mmCIF file of C-alpha atoms in Angstrom:
data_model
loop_
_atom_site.group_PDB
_atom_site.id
_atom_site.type_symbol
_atom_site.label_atom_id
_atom_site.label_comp_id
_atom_site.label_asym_id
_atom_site.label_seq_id
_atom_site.Cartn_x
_atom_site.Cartn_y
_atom_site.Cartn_z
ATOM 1 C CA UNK A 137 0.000 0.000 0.000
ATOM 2 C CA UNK A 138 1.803 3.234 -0.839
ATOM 3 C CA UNK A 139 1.163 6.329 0.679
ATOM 4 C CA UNK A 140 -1.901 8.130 -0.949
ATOM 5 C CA UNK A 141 -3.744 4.594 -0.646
ATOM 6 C CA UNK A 142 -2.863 4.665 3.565
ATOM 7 C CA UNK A 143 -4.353 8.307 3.403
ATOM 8 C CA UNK A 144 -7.965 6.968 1.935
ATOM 9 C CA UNK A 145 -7.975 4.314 4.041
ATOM 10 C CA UNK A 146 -7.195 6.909 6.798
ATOM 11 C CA UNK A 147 -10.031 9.235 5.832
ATOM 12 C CA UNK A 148 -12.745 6.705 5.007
ATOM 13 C CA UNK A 149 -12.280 5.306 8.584
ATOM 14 C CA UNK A 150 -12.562 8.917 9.811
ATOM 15 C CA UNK A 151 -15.191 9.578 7.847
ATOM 16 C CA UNK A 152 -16.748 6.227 8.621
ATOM 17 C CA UNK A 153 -16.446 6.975 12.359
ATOM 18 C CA UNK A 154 -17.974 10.790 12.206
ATOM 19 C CA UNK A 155 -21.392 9.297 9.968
ATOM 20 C CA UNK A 156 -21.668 6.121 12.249
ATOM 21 C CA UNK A 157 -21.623 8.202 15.794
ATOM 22 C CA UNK A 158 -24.364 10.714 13.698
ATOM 23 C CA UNK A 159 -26.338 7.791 12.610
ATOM 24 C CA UNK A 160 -25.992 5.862 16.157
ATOM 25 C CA UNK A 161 -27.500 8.948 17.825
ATOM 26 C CA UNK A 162 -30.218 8.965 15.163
ATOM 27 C CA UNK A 163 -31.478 5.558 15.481
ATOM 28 C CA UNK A 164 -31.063 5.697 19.507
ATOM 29 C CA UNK A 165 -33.497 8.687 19.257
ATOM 30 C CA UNK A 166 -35.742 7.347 17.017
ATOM 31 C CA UNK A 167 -35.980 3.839 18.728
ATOM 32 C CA UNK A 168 -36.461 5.957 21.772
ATOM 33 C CA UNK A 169 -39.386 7.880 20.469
ATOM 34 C CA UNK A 170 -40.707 5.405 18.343
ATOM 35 C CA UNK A 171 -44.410 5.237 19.584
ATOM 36 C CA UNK A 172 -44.775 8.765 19.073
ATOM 37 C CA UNK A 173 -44.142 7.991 15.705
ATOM 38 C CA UNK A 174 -42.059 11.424 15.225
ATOM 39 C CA UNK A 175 -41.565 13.596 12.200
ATOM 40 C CA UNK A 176 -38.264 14.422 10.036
ATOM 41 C CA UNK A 177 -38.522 18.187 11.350
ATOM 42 C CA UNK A 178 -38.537 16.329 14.897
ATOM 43 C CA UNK A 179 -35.467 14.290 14.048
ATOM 44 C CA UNK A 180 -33.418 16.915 12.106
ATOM 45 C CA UNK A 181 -33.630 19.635 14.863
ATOM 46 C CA UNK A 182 -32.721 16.601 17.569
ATOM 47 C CA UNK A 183 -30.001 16.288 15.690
ATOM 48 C CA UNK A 184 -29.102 19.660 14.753
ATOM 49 C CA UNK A 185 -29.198 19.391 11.146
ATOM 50 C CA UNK A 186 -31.844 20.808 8.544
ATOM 51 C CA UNK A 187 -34.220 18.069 7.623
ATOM 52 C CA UNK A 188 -33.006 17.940 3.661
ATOM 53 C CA UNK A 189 -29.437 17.600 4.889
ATOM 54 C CA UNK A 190 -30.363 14.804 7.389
ATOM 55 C CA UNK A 191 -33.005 13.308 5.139
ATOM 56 C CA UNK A 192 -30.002 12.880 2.111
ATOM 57 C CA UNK A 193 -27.418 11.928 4.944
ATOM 58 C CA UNK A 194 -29.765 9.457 6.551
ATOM 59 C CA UNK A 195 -31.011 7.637 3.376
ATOM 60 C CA UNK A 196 -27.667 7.348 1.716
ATOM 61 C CA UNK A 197 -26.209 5.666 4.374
ATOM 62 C CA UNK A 198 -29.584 3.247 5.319
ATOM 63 C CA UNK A 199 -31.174 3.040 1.956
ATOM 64 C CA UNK A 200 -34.349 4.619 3.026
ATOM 65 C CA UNK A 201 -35.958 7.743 4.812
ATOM 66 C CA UNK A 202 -36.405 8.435 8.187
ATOM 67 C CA UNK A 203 -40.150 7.599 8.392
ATOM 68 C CA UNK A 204 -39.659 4.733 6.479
ATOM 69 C CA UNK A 205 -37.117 3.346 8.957
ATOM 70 C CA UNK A 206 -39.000 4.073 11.648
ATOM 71 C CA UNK A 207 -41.409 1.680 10.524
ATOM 72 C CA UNK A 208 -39.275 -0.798 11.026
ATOM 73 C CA UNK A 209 -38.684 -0.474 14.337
ATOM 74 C CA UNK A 210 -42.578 -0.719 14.951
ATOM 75 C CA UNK A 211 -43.356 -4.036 17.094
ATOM 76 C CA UNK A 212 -45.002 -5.724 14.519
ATOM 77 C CA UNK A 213 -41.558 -5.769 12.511
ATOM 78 C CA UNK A 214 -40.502 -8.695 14.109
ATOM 79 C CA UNK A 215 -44.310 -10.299 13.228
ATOM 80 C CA UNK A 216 -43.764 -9.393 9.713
ATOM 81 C CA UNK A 217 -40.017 -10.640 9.049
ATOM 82 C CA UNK A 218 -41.270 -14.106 10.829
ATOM 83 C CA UNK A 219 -44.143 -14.054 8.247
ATOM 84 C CA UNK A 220 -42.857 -12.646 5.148
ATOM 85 C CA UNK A 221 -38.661 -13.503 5.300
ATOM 86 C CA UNK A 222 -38.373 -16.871 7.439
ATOM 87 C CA UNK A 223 -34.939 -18.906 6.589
ATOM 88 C CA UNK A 224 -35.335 -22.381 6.622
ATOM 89 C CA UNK A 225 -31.761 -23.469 7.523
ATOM 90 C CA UNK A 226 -31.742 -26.652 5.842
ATOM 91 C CA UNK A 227 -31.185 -25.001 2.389
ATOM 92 C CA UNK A 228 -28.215 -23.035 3.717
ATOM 93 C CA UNK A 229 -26.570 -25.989 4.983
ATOM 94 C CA UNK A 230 -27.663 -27.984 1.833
ATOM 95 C CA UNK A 231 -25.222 -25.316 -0.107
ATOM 96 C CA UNK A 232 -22.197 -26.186 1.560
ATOM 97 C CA UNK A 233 -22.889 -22.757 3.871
ATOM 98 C CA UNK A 234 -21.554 -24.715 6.452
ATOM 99 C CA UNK A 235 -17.752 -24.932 8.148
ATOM 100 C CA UNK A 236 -14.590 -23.044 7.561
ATOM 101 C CA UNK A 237 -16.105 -21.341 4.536
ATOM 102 C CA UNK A 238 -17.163 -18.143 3.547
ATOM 103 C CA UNK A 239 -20.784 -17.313 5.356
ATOM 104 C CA UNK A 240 -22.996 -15.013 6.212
ATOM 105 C CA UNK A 241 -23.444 -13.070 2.657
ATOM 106 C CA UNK A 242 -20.008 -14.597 1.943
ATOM 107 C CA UNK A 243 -17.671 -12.431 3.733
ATOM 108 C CA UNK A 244 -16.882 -14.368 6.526
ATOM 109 C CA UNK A 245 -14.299 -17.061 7.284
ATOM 110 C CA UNK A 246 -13.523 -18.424 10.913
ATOM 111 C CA UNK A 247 -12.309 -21.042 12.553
ATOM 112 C CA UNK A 248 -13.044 -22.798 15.817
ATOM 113 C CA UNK A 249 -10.471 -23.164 18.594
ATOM 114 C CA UNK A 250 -10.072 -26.736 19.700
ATOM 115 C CA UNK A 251 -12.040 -28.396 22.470
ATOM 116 C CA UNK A 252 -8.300 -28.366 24.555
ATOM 117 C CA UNK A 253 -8.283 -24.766 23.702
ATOM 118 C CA UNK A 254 -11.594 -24.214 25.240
ATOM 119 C CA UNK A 255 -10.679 -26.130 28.543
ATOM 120 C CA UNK A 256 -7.438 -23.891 28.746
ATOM 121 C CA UNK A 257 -10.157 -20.889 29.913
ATOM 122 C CA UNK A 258 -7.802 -18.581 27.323
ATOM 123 C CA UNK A 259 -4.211 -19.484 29.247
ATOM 124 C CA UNK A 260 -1.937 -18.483 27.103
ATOM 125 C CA UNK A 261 -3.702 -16.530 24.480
ATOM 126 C CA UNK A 262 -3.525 -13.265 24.222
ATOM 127 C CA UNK A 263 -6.470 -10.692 23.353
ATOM 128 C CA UNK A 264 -5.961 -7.368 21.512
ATOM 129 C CA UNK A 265 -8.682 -5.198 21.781
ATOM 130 C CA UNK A 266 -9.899 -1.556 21.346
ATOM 131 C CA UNK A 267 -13.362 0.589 21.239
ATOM 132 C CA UNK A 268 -15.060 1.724 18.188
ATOM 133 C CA UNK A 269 -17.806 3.503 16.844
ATOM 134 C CA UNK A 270 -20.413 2.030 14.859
ATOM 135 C CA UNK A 271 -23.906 2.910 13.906
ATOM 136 C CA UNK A 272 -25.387 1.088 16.545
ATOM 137 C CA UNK A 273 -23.768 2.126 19.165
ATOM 138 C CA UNK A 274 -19.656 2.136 20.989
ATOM 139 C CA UNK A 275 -18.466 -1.585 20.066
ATOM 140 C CA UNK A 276 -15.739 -3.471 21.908
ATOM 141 C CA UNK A 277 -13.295 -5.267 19.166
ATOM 142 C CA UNK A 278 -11.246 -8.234 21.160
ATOM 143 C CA UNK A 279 -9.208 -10.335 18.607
ATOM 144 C CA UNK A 280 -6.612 -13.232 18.301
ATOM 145 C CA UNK A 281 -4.006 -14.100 15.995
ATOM 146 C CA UNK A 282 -6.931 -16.315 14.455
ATOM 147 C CA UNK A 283 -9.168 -13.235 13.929
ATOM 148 C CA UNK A 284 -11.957 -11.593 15.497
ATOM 149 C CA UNK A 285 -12.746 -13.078 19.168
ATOM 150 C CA UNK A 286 -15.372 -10.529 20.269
ATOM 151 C CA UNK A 287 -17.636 -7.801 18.861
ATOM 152 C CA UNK A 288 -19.763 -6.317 21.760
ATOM 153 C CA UNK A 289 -22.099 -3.306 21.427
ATOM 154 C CA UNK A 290 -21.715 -0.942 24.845
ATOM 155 C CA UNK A 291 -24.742 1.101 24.138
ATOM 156 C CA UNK A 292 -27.551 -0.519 26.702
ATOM 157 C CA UNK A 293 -24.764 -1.693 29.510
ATOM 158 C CA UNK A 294 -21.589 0.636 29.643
ATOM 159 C CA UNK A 295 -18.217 0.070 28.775
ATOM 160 C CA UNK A 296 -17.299 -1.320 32.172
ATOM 161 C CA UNK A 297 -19.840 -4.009 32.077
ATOM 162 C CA UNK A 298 -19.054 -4.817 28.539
ATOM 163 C CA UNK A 299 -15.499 -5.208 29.171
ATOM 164 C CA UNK A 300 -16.432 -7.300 32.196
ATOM 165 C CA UNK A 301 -18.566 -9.580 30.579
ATOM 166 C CA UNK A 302 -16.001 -10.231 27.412
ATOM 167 C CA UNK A 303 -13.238 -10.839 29.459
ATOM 168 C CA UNK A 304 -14.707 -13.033 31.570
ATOM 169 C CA UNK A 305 -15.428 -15.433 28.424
ATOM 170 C CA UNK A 306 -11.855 -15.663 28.392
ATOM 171 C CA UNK A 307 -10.597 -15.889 32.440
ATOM 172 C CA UNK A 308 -6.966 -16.950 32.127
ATOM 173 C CA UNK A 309 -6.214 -14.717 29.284
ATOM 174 C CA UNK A 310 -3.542 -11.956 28.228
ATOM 175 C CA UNK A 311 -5.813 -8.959 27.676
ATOM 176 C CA UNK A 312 -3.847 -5.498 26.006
ATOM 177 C CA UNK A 313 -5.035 -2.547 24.327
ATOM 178 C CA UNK A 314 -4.123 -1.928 20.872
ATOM 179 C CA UNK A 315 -5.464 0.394 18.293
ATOM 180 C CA UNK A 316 -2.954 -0.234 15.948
ATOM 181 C CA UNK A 317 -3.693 -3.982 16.472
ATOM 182 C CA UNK A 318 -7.246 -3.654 16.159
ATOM 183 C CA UNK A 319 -7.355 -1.093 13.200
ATOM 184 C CA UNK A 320 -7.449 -4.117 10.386
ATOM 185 C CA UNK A 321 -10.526 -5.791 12.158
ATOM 186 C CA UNK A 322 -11.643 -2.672 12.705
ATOM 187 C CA UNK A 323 -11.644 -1.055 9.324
ATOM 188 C CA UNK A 324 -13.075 -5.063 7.830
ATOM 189 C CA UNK A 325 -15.959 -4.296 9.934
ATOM 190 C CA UNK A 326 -16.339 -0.623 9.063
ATOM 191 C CA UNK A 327 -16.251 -1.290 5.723
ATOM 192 C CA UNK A 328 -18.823 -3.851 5.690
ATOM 193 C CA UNK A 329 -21.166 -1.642 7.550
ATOM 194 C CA UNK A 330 -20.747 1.179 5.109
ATOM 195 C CA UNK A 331 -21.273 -1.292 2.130
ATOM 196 C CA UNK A 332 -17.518 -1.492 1.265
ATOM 197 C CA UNK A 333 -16.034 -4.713 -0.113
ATOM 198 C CA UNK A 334 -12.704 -4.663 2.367
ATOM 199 C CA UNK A 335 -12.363 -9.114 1.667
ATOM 200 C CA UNK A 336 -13.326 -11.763 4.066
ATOM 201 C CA UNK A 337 -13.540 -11.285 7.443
ATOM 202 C CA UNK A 338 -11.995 -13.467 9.988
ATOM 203 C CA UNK A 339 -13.334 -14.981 12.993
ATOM 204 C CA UNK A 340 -11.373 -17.102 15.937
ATOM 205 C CA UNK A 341 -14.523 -18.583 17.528
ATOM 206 C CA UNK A 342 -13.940 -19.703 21.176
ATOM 207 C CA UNK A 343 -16.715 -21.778 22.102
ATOM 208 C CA UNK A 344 -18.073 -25.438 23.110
ATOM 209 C CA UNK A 345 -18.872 -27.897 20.318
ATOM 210 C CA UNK A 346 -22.104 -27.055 20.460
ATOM 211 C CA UNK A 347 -21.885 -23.396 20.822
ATOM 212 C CA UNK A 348 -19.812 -23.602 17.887
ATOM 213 C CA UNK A 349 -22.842 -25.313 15.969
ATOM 214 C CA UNK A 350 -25.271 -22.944 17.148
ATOM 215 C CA UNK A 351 -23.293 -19.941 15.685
ATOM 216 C CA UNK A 352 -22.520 -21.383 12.413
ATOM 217 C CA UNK A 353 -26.418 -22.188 12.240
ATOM 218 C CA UNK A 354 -26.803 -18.165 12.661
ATOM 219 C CA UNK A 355 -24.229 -17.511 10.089
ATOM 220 C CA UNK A 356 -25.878 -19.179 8.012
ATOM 221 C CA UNK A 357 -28.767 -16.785 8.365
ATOM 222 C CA UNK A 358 -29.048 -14.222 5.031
ATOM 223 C CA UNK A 359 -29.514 -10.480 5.668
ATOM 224 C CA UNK A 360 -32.515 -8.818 6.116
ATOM 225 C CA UNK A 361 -34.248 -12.531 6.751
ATOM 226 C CA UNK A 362 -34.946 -14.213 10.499
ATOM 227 C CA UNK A 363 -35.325 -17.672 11.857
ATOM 228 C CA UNK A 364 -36.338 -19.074 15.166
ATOM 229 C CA UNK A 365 -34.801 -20.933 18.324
ATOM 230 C CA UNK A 366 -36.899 -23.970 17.388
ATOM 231 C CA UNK A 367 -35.857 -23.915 13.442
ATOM 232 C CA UNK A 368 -31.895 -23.435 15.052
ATOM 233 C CA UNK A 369 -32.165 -26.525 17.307
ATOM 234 C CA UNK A 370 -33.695 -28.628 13.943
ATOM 235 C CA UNK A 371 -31.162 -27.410 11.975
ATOM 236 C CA UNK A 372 -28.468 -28.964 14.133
ATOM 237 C CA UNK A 373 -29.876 -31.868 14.732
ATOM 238 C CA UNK A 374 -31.249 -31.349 18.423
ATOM 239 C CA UNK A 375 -34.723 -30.310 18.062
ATOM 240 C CA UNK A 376 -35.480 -30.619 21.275
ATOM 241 C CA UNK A 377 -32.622 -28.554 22.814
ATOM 242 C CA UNK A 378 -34.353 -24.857 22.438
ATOM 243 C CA UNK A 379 -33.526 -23.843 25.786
ATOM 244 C CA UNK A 380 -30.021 -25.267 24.854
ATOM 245 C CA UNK A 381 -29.973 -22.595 21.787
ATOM 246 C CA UNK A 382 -31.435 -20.040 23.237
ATOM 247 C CA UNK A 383 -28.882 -20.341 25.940
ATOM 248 C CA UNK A 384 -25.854 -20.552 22.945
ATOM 249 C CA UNK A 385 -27.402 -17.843 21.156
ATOM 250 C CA UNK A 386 -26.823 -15.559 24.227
ATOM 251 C CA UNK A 387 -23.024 -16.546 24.492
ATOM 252 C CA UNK A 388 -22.376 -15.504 21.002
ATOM 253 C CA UNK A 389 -19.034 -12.924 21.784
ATOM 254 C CA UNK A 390 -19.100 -11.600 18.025
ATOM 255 C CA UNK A 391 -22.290 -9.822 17.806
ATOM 256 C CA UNK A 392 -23.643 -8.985 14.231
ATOM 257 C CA UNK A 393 -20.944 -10.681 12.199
ATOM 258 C CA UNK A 394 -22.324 -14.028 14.059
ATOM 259 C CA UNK A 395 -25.979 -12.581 13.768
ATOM 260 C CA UNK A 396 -27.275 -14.051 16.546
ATOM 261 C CA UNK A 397 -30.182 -10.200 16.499
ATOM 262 C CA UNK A 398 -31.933 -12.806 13.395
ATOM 263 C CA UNK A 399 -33.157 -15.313 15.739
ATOM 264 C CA UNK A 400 -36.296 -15.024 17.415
ATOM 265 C CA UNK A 401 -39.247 -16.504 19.388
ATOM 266 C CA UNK A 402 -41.944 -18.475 17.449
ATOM 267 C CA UNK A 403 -44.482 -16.013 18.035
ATOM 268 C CA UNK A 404 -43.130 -13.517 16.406
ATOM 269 C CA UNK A 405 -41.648 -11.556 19.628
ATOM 270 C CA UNK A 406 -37.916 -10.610 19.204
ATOM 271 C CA UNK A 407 -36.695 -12.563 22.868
ATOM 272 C CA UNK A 408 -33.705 -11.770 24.123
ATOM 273 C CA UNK A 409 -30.482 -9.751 23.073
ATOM 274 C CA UNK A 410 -27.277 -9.581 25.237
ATOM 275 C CA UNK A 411 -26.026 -6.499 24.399
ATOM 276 C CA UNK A 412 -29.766 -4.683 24.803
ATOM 277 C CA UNK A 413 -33.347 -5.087 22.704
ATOM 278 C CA UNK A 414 -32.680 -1.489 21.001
ATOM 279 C CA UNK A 415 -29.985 -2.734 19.330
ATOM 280 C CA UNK A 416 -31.790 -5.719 18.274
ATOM 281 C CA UNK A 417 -34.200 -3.750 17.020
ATOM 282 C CA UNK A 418 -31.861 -1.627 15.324
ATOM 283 C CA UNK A 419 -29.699 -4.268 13.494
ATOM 284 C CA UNK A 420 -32.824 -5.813 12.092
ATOM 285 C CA UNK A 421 -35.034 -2.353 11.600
ATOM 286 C CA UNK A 422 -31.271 -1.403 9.394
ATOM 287 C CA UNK A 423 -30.769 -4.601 7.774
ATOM 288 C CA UNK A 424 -34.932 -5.108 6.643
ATOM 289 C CA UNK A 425 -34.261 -1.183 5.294
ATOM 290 C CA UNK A 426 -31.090 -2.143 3.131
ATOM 291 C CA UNK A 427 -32.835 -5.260 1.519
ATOM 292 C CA UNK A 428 -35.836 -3.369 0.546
ATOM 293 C CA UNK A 429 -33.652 -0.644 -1.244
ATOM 294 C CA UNK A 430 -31.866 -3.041 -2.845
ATOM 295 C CA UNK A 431 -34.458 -5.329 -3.786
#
């Protein structure tokens, strides 16, 4: 890379990081005042922009206007995606979308530590990691030599918390800050969110066998479509080990890349999220917006 091609890369993560704090505080407020069902003056001057600016800024970045994406976030999204954009995980895995391949929309590619690595509690390993900004929120970015480790939003519980719960996924590991570390993962994951092609991204999942399962189930999960707990525990052959899921889908440590926000009750109602059920809504309110506009 010479050095004009370090100074994009430079400014597109700057600029990435100034539009995805703007658009974090956008959705927040509009998830926040969703029931009132607010207008684009409303959002604009909460903002502090006019409402053509932030109506241009906003739909170039999501796909669609303001209003529209609030309707997303309405409680009978989650009704609708179950209805209208259900994944039947069987066909995924029937397309070799399983294993050390490339998943979820075909940019990822991970691989699982070994069952001895998982009894080790992380001894020995050490753990890079860093904060950055996204659209949905401050995210925690932990990562191994292998790739990726951990992707946690901070939005609903705090930084301390956050950095609590991911390290104690890991108790026996080497944990040090490093931007400079980080910035690769950092920038793949940037990139994807602003609809740049940056290559494959790679994960270093550190889970049980059957955690491991679970999450590749979810990977296997297109975006903009859902499935449910029930559909997950079929899919890996344990159809009567919801609970079992549900509790896996909960321990996922790379949020969105490993999209555990897609799975939800049978009903229709969105269950639980770790890292907070505005973000949930969020990721799937952003992610139903960007299929429709490209559709």
């Amino acid at each position: 890379m010479d050095g004009r091609q370090d100074i994009a890369a430079v400014d597109a993560a700057q600029a990435d990081h100034a539009q995805f704090e703007i658009m974090a505080a956008a959705i927040r407020w509009l998830d926040e005042h969703r029931v009132d069902q607010p207008s684009l003056d409303d959002l604009a001057h909460a903002m502090g922009y006019s409402p053509a600016h932030f109506q241009r800024a906003f739909s170039s970045w999501v796909g669609v206007s303001p209003k529209r994406y609030l309707q997303y976030l309405t409680i009978d999204h989650a009704r609708a995606l179950l209805a209208e954009r259900f994944t039947v995980l069987d066909a995924a895995h029937e397309v070799g979308l399983s294993g050390p391949s490339r998943l979820h929309d075909l940019f990822l590619r991970w691989e699982a530590m070994t069952p001895g690595d998982y009894a080790a509690r992380g001894a020995g390993l050490e753990i890079v990691w860093d904060w950055i900004a996204t659209p949905f929120g401050e995210a925690l970015v932990m990562a191994t030599e292998r790739g990726i480790a951990g992707l946690a939003f901070a939005e609903e519980m705090g930084r301390h918390a956050t950095m609590a719960d991911m390290r104690s996924r890991w108790p026996d590991a080497v944990f040090r800050q490093d931007a400079e570390a980080v910035a690769p993962h950092a920038e793949a994951i940037s990139g994807q969110l602003a609809g740049r092609t940056t290559g494959p991204v790679k994960l270093g999942l550190h889970g049980t066998p059957f955690q491991i399962k679970v999450w590749e189930a979810l990977m296997a999960i297109p975006s903009g479509q859902v499935t449910t707990y029930s559909e997950i525990a079929r899919a890996i052959g344990s159809p009567r080990a919801v609970r079992a899921v549900g509790s896996a889908v909960g321990r996922n440590p790379v949020s969105w890349l490993i999209p555990c926000h897609r799975a939800l009750r049978r009903d229709g109602a969105l269950g639980g999220y770790h890292w907070g059920l505005g973000v949930k809504r969020a990721l799937l309110a952003w992610e139903s917006a960007r299929a429709d506009a490209q559709a």
